[in-house]
Short mmCIF file of C-alpha atoms in Angstrom, two decimals:
data_model
loop_
_atom_site.label_atom_id
_atom_site.label_comp_id
_atom_site.label_asym_id
_atom_site.label_seq_id
_atom_site.Cartn_x
_atom_site.Cartn_y
_atom_site.Cartn_z
CA UNK A 1 -23.73 -11.21 7.48
CA UNK A 2 -21.81 -7.94 8.08
CA UNK A 3 -19.02 -7.08 5.68
CA UNK A 4 -15.59 -6.81 7.29
CA UNK A 5 -13.67 -3.56 6.80
CA UNK A 6 -10.20 -2.95 8.21
CA UNK A 7 -9.18 0.71 8.41
CA UNK A 8 -5.44 1.38 8.44
CA UNK A 9 -4.31 4.85 9.51
CA UNK A 10 -0.89 6.38 10.13
CA UNK A 11 -1.73 7.61 13.64
CA UNK A 12 -4.65 8.01 16.01
CA UNK A 13 -3.58 11.35 17.50
CA UNK A 14 -5.96 14.30 17.74
CA UNK A 15 -5.69 15.36 14.09
CA UNK A 16 -8.48 16.09 11.64
CA UNK A 17 -8.21 12.83 9.67
CA UNK A 18 -8.00 10.80 12.88
CA UNK A 19 -11.06 12.49 14.39
CA UNK A 20 -12.99 11.95 11.18
CA UNK A 21 -12.24 8.22 11.28
CA UNK A 22 -13.42 8.09 14.90
CA UNK A 23 -16.67 9.89 14.02
CA UNK A 24 -17.20 7.61 11.03
CA UNK A 25 -16.75 4.53 13.22
CA UNK A 26 -19.14 5.96 15.81
CA UNK A 27 -21.85 6.34 13.17
CA UNK A 28 -21.14 3.13 11.27
CA UNK A 29 -24.06 0.73 11.02
CA UNK A 30 -22.58 -2.26 12.85
CA UNK A 31 -25.41 -4.48 11.61
CA UNK A 32 -24.05 -4.24 8.07
CA UNK A 33 -20.37 -3.45 8.66
CA UNK A 34 -17.89 -4.98 11.11
CA UNK A 35 -14.88 -2.63 11.36
CA UNK A 36 -11.39 -3.13 12.78
CA UNK A 37 -8.55 -0.58 12.92
CA UNK A 38 -4.79 -0.82 12.48
CA UNK A 39 -2.74 2.18 13.66
CA UNK A 40 0.86 2.40 12.43
CA UNK A 41 2.21 4.55 15.29
CA UNK A 42 2.08 4.71 19.06
CA UNK A 43 0.56 8.22 18.82
CA UNK A 44 -2.86 6.93 19.64
CA UNK A 45 -5.02 9.24 21.80
CA UNK A 46 -8.16 7.89 20.13
CA UNK A 47 -7.54 4.19 20.83
CA UNK A 48 -9.70 4.02 23.95
CA UNK A 49 -12.60 6.01 22.45
CA UNK A 50 -12.60 3.66 19.44
CA UNK A 51 -12.34 0.57 21.63
CA UNK A 52 -15.27 1.84 23.69
CA UNK A 53 -17.37 1.47 20.52
CA UNK A 54 -16.62 -2.26 20.62
CA UNK A 55 -14.09 -2.05 17.77
CA UNK A 56 -10.77 -3.90 17.91
CA UNK A 57 -7.65 -1.75 17.42
CA UNK A 58 -4.14 -2.98 16.57
CA UNK A 59 -1.20 -0.61 17.22
CA UNK A 60 2.18 -0.94 15.50
CA UNK A 61 5.07 1.07 17.04
CA UNK A 62 6.08 2.62 13.72
CA UNK A 63 9.12 4.92 13.76
CA UNK A 64 9.61 7.36 10.89
CA UNK A 65 12.74 5.72 9.53
CA UNK A 66 13.05 4.37 6.00
CA UNK A 67 14.47 1.04 7.13
CA UNK A 68 11.32 0.34 9.19
CA UNK A 69 8.96 0.58 6.23
CA UNK A 70 9.21 -3.04 4.97
CA UNK A 71 8.71 -4.34 8.53
CA UNK A 72 5.57 -2.25 9.01
CA UNK A 73 4.11 -3.44 5.69
CA UNK A 74 4.87 -7.04 6.67
CA UNK A 75 3.26 -6.66 10.11
CA UNK A 76 0.15 -5.17 8.48
CA UNK A 77 0.14 -8.16 6.14
CA UNK A 78 0.23 -10.62 9.07
CA UNK A 79 -2.64 -8.89 10.89
CA UNK A 80 -4.74 -8.68 7.73
CA UNK A 81 -4.11 -12.37 7.02
CA UNK A 82 -5.74 -13.20 10.37
CA UNK A 83 -8.62 -10.72 9.97
CA UNK A 84 -9.51 -11.69 6.37
CA UNK A 85 -11.32 -8.39 5.65
CA UNK A 86 -13.54 -7.86 2.63
CA UNK A 87 -12.29 -4.26 2.29
CA UNK A 88 -9.06 -2.63 3.45
CA UNK A 89 -9.51 1.12 3.69
CA UNK A 90 -6.27 3.04 4.30
CA UNK A 91 -6.04 6.70 5.43
CA UNK A 92 -3.09 9.08 4.76
CA UNK A 93 -0.07 8.53 2.53
CA UNK A 94 2.05 6.27 4.76
CA UNK A 95 -0.88 4.02 5.55
CA UNK A 96 -1.92 4.02 1.89
CA UNK A 97 1.48 2.68 0.83
CA UNK A 98 2.37 0.41 3.78
CA UNK A 99 -1.08 -0.86 4.66
CA UNK A 100 -2.03 -1.04 1.01
CA UNK A 101 1.05 -3.11 0.23
CA UNK A 102 0.30 -5.44 3.14
CA UNK A 103 -3.19 -6.00 1.74
CA UNK A 104 -1.98 -6.31 -1.86
CA UNK A 105 0.27 -9.25 -0.95
CA UNK A 106 -2.54 -11.30 0.61
CA UNK A 107 -3.38 -14.55 -1.15
CA UNK A 108 -7.08 -13.69 -0.86
CA UNK A 109 -6.79 -10.06 -1.83
CA UNK A 110 -9.53 -7.78 -0.45
CA UNK A 111 -10.84 -4.64 -2.14
CA UNK A 112 -8.24 -1.95 -1.37
CA UNK A 113 -9.37 1.65 -0.91
CA UNK A 114 -7.04 4.61 -0.45
CA UNK A 115 -8.25 7.68 1.40
CA UNK A 116 -6.46 10.93 0.46
CA UNK A 117 -6.73 13.66 3.08
CA UNK A 118 -4.70 16.51 1.60
CA UNK A 119 -4.04 18.71 -1.40
CA UNK A 120 -0.65 18.80 -3.11
CA UNK A 121 0.20 22.43 -2.33
CA UNK A 122 1.47 21.17 1.03
CA UNK A 123 3.97 18.80 -0.61
CA UNK A 124 6.95 21.15 -0.74
CA UNK A 125 10.13 19.66 0.78
CA UNK A 126 12.38 17.30 -1.17
CA UNK A 127 11.54 14.44 1.22
CA UNK A 128 7.80 15.00 0.78
CA UNK A 129 8.20 15.12 -2.99
CA UNK A 130 10.30 11.95 -2.96
CA UNK A 131 7.74 10.07 -0.90
CA UNK A 132 4.91 11.39 -3.04
CA UNK A 133 6.65 9.89 -6.07
CA UNK A 134 6.51 6.50 -4.31
CA UNK A 135 2.83 7.11 -3.50
CA UNK A 136 2.08 7.94 -7.13
CA UNK A 137 3.85 4.83 -8.43
CA UNK A 138 2.00 2.64 -5.92
CA UNK A 139 -1.32 4.25 -6.88
CA UNK A 140 -1.02 2.57 -10.28
CA UNK A 141 -1.29 -0.96 -8.90
CA UNK A 142 -2.24 -1.11 -5.18
CA UNK A 143 -5.67 0.52 -4.74
CA UNK A 144 -8.83 -0.63 -6.47
CA UNK A 145 -10.50 2.65 -5.54
CA UNK A 146 -9.37 6.07 -4.29
CA UNK A 147 -11.38 8.40 -2.10
CA UNK A 148 -10.68 12.05 -1.27
CA UNK A 149 -12.18 14.28 1.42
CA UNK A 150 -11.98 17.29 -0.90
CA UNK A 151 -12.72 18.07 -4.53
CA UNK A 152 -9.51 20.06 -4.83
CA UNK A 153 -7.48 17.16 -3.48
CA UNK A 154 -9.09 14.82 -6.00
CA UNK A 155 -8.42 17.21 -8.88
CA UNK A 156 -4.79 17.83 -7.93
CA UNK A 157 -4.00 14.12 -7.52
CA UNK A 158 -5.64 13.33 -10.85
CA UNK A 159 -3.58 16.01 -12.58
CA UNK A 160 -0.45 14.68 -10.83
CA UNK A 161 -0.88 11.30 -12.49
CA UNK A 162 -3.30 9.22 -10.42
CA UNK A 163 -5.13 7.13 -13.03
CA UNK A 164 -8.28 6.08 -11.18
CA UNK A 165 -11.36 8.21 -10.93
CA UNK A 166 -11.25 9.63 -7.40
CA UNK A 167 -14.52 9.67 -5.46
CA UNK A 168 -15.15 12.60 -3.09
CA UNK A 169 -16.87 12.25 0.28
CA UNK A 170 -16.46 15.29 2.50
CA UNK A 171 -15.87 15.25 6.25
CA UNK A 172 -18.79 15.19 8.64
CA UNK A 173 -19.48 16.93 11.95
CA UNK A 174 -21.30 16.08 15.15
CA UNK A 175 -24.25 18.21 16.15
CA UNK A 176 -23.20 20.65 18.89
CA UNK A 177 -25.19 23.31 20.79
CA UNK A 178 -24.96 26.76 19.23
CA UNK A 179 -23.02 29.39 21.19
CA UNK A 180 -24.76 32.56 22.31
CA UNK A 181 -23.96 35.91 20.70
CA UNK A 182 -21.24 37.36 22.95
CA UNK A 183 -20.95 41.05 23.78
CA UNK A 184 -17.51 41.00 25.41
CA UNK A 185 -15.54 44.19 24.84
CA UNK A 186 -12.25 42.42 24.04
CA UNK A 187 -12.87 40.14 21.08
CA UNK A 188 -10.95 36.91 20.54
CA UNK A 189 -9.81 35.49 17.20
CA UNK A 190 -8.33 32.01 17.24
CA UNK A 191 -6.52 29.66 14.90
CA UNK A 192 -6.48 25.98 15.84
CA UNK A 193 -3.70 24.38 13.81
CA UNK A 194 -0.45 22.56 14.43
CA UNK A 195 2.71 24.55 13.65
CA UNK A 196 3.63 23.30 10.18
CA UNK A 197 4.57 25.22 7.02
CA UNK A 198 1.26 24.67 5.22
CA UNK A 199 -0.71 26.29 8.08
CA UNK A 200 1.25 29.50 7.36
CA UNK A 201 1.41 31.05 10.82
CA UNK A 202 3.60 33.83 9.43
CA UNK A 203 0.72 35.12 7.29
CA UNK A 204 -1.54 34.92 10.35
CA UNK A 205 0.85 37.07 12.40
CA UNK A 206 1.27 39.59 9.58
CA UNK A 207 -2.52 39.86 9.43
CA UNK A 208 -2.65 40.39 13.21
CA UNK A 209 -0.15 43.23 12.88
CA UNK A 210 -2.28 44.89 10.17
CA UNK A 211 -5.50 44.36 12.14
CA UNK A 212 -4.08 46.00 15.29
CA UNK A 213 -3.33 49.17 13.34
CA UNK A 214 -7.12 49.66 13.13
CA UNK A 215 -8.45 47.83 16.20
CA UNK A 216 -6.55 47.02 19.38
CA UNK A 217 -9.59 45.69 21.27
CA UNK A 218 -8.84 42.11 20.34
CA UNK A 219 -6.70 39.18 21.44
CA UNK A 220 -5.42 36.42 19.19
CA UNK A 221 -5.09 32.77 20.17
CA UNK A 222 -2.92 30.09 18.58
CA UNK A 223 -3.72 26.54 19.63
CA UNK A 224 -2.01 23.40 18.41
CA UNK A 225 1.08 21.25 18.49
CA UNK A 226 4.15 23.50 18.32
CA UNK A 227 2.30 26.67 19.34
CA UNK A 228 4.23 27.26 22.56
CA UNK A 229 6.78 29.62 24.06
CA UNK A 230 9.41 26.96 23.31
CA UNK A 231 8.93 27.45 19.57
CA UNK A 232 11.83 29.78 18.74
CA UNK A 233 10.68 30.49 15.18
CA UNK A 234 7.19 31.43 16.33
CA UNK A 235 8.58 33.61 19.12
CA UNK A 236 10.88 35.33 16.63
CA UNK A 237 7.92 36.26 14.41
CA UNK A 238 5.86 37.47 17.37
CA UNK A 239 8.71 39.75 18.47
CA UNK A 240 9.26 40.90 14.88
CA UNK A 241 5.72 42.34 14.79
CA UNK A 242 5.69 43.38 18.49
CA UNK A 243 2.68 41.21 19.25
CA UNK A 244 3.60 39.68 22.61
CA UNK A 245 0.79 41.36 24.58
CA UNK A 246 -1.84 40.40 21.99
CA UNK A 247 -1.01 36.72 21.38
CA UNK A 248 -1.91 33.69 23.50
CA UNK A 249 -0.19 30.36 22.83
CA UNK A 250 -1.65 27.00 23.83
CA UNK A 251 0.12 23.82 22.78
CA UNK A 252 -1.55 21.51 25.29
CA UNK A 253 -4.56 19.56 24.09
CA UNK A 254 -7.69 21.33 25.28
CA UNK A 255 -11.27 20.27 24.61
CA UNK A 256 -12.20 21.70 21.22
CA UNK A 257 -15.64 22.63 22.52
CA UNK A 258 -14.06 24.53 25.41
CA UNK A 259 -11.76 26.39 23.03
CA UNK A 260 -14.46 27.33 20.56
CA UNK A 261 -16.76 28.86 23.17
CA UNK A 262 -14.03 31.41 24.03
CA UNK A 263 -13.66 32.66 20.43
CA UNK A 264 -15.54 35.28 18.41
CA UNK A 265 -13.95 34.25 15.11
CA UNK A 266 -12.25 30.99 14.11
CA UNK A 267 -9.71 31.48 11.34
CA UNK A 268 -7.23 29.61 9.17
CA UNK A 269 -4.32 31.12 7.23
CA UNK A 270 -3.30 27.86 5.49
CA UNK A 271 -1.99 27.68 1.95
CA UNK A 272 -2.83 23.96 1.87
CA UNK A 273 -5.85 22.13 3.30
CA UNK A 274 -8.04 19.18 2.47
CA UNK A 275 -11.44 19.76 4.02
CA UNK A 276 -10.80 21.91 7.13
CA UNK A 277 -12.37 20.14 10.11
CA UNK A 278 -11.92 22.94 12.61
CA UNK A 279 -13.93 25.30 10.40
CA UNK A 280 -16.78 22.81 10.22
CA UNK A 281 -16.71 22.35 14.00
CA UNK A 282 -16.89 26.12 14.49
CA UNK A 283 -19.72 26.47 11.99
CA UNK A 284 -21.70 23.78 13.79
CA UNK A 285 -21.56 25.95 16.91
CA UNK A 286 -22.48 29.05 14.91
CA UNK A 287 -19.10 30.75 15.29
CA UNK A 288 -18.12 33.02 12.36
CA UNK A 289 -15.18 31.69 10.35
CA UNK A 290 -12.66 33.45 8.13
CA UNK A 291 -10.26 31.27 6.17
CA UNK A 292 -8.02 31.21 3.16
CA UNK A 293 -9.16 29.63 -0.09
CA UNK A 294 -7.27 26.39 0.56
CA UNK A 295 -8.68 22.96 -0.18
CA UNK A 296 -12.47 22.88 -0.07
CA UNK A 297 -12.86 25.68 2.47
CA UNK A 298 -15.02 27.67 0.05
CA UNK A 299 -17.35 24.69 -0.49
CA UNK A 300 -17.73 24.23 3.26
CA UNK A 301 -18.29 27.89 4.18
CA UNK A 302 -20.11 28.92 0.97
CA UNK A 303 -19.76 32.64 1.70
CA UNK A 304 -17.30 34.57 -0.45
CA UNK A 305 -16.89 37.37 2.10
CA UNK A 306 -15.44 34.85 4.58
CA UNK A 307 -12.92 33.36 2.12
CA UNK A 308 -9.69 35.21 1.32
CA UNK A 309 -6.77 34.45 -1.02
CA UNK A 310 -3.88 32.42 0.37
CA UNK A 311 -0.78 34.32 1.54
CA UNK A 312 -2.76 37.58 1.63
CA UNK A 313 -2.54 39.02 5.18
CA UNK A 314 -4.23 42.28 4.16
CA UNK A 315 -7.35 40.42 3.01
CA UNK A 316 -7.34 38.25 6.15
CA UNK A 317 -7.17 41.29 8.45
CA UNK A 318 -9.92 43.10 6.51
CA UNK A 319 -12.21 40.08 6.72
CA UNK A 320 -11.75 39.91 10.52
CA UNK A 321 -12.54 43.62 10.81
CA UNK A 322 -15.61 43.21 8.62
CA UNK A 323 -17.06 40.39 10.72
CA UNK A 324 -16.44 42.17 14.02
CA UNK A 325 -18.02 45.39 12.74
CA UNK A 326 -21.29 43.70 11.72
CA UNK A 327 -24.51 44.95 13.33
CA UNK A 328 -25.82 42.53 15.92
CA UNK A 329 -28.73 41.30 13.80
CA UNK A 330 -26.45 40.60 10.81
CA UNK A 331 -23.95 38.87 13.09
CA UNK A 332 -26.66 36.59 14.48
CA UNK A 333 -27.96 35.89 10.98
CA UNK A 334 -24.47 34.84 9.91
CA UNK A 335 -24.12 32.52 12.91
CA UNK A 336 -27.45 30.81 12.18
CA UNK A 337 -26.64 30.50 8.47
CA UNK A 338 -23.26 28.83 9.05
CA UNK A 339 -24.76 26.31 11.47
CA UNK A 340 -27.66 25.55 9.14
CA UNK A 341 -25.28 24.80 6.25
CA UNK A 342 -23.32 22.20 8.22
CA UNK A 343 -26.48 20.57 9.52
CA UNK A 344 -27.95 20.32 6.04
CA UNK A 345 -24.94 19.09 4.07
CA UNK A 346 -22.19 17.88 6.41
CA UNK A 347 -23.79 16.29 9.47
CA UNK A 348 -21.82 13.17 10.39
CA UNK A 349 -24.87 10.90 10.10
CA UNK A 350 -25.26 11.87 6.42
CA UNK A 351 -21.54 11.53 5.67
CA UNK A 352 -21.32 8.14 7.46
CA UNK A 353 -24.31 6.95 5.43
CA UNK A 354 -22.48 7.93 2.23
CA UNK A 355 -19.42 5.93 3.38
CA UNK A 356 -21.50 2.89 4.33
CA UNK A 357 -23.50 2.90 1.08
CA UNK A 358 -20.33 3.30 -0.98
CA UNK A 359 -18.56 0.46 0.84
CA UNK A 360 -21.54 -1.82 0.23
CA UNK A 361 -21.62 -0.84 -3.44
CA UNK A 362 -17.99 -1.95 -3.85
CA UNK A 363 -18.91 -5.49 -2.84
CA UNK A 364 -22.39 -5.55 -4.34
CA UNK A 365 -22.31 -3.27 -7.41
#
């Protein structure tokens, strides 16, 4: 008889954690595992894709107000009481606390697993620090097990006071056709990231300014929530460095595959990451990647020349220049090497198998 797992996640928008859950569900062995999903918010682009897999999804209209938190935990509790899962697996801090608490209060308590998707360098504001304190306190009694998508995230949470041993299972990626080596005269470097402090768009723009002092035959693309002409802070920085004619902004959701095929380099300037999904997606298509040493980026890419220190625009610009100046044979070799690494270690079928085997081991040690 299949074991019943209920996943609880803060949202089902088009973020990295949300897409990873969708891919995991798509590759779950439904003969051994019967999953259901609870989403705490109405931001739920992935509901229909998940439902198309034959998986039931419950959506709670969570609003980010402190006085709603007990109600959300209670509603999770009521749904879980009807589902009677063997395992409750929560993703992201809010779901870990609220969904975890709803499961903890069940008379027949299931195994509770927390999934941590971030490192702590992104916890900077007073409100984030205050909520993290709640998360840390709850970690002492709610979860039976804690999982992290990155080694750095596991290490930082352990040092911050999480008592349990934290298991690491990295993100996985779908197999995609490799892009062809492109000989366009105007190269394109893109960063796909929502506009939040930890993505450090200011360092990206400083690096663009330094790059253009040596090579003007390039255009730079920012794609993600908040990357629009309506973003006054972003526009201020672009004007500060006189970059208007070199920068493209795209806030609207575009197919990731369509975006990636237009880029010669995919980059990240983050000072905080977990396991950067967009880099793995680019590698799967054989697109060169340059990113900061945030989270487990170095484990994913495994090439020191493509990893630069955080908050170091000079190093970021130099790495872009280095990749674009490669001879064609070396460039092609790099593309093939990056794709081969993802296929060997991070293909979604292998990662989903790790999840499924681990879930089974929790019930049948």
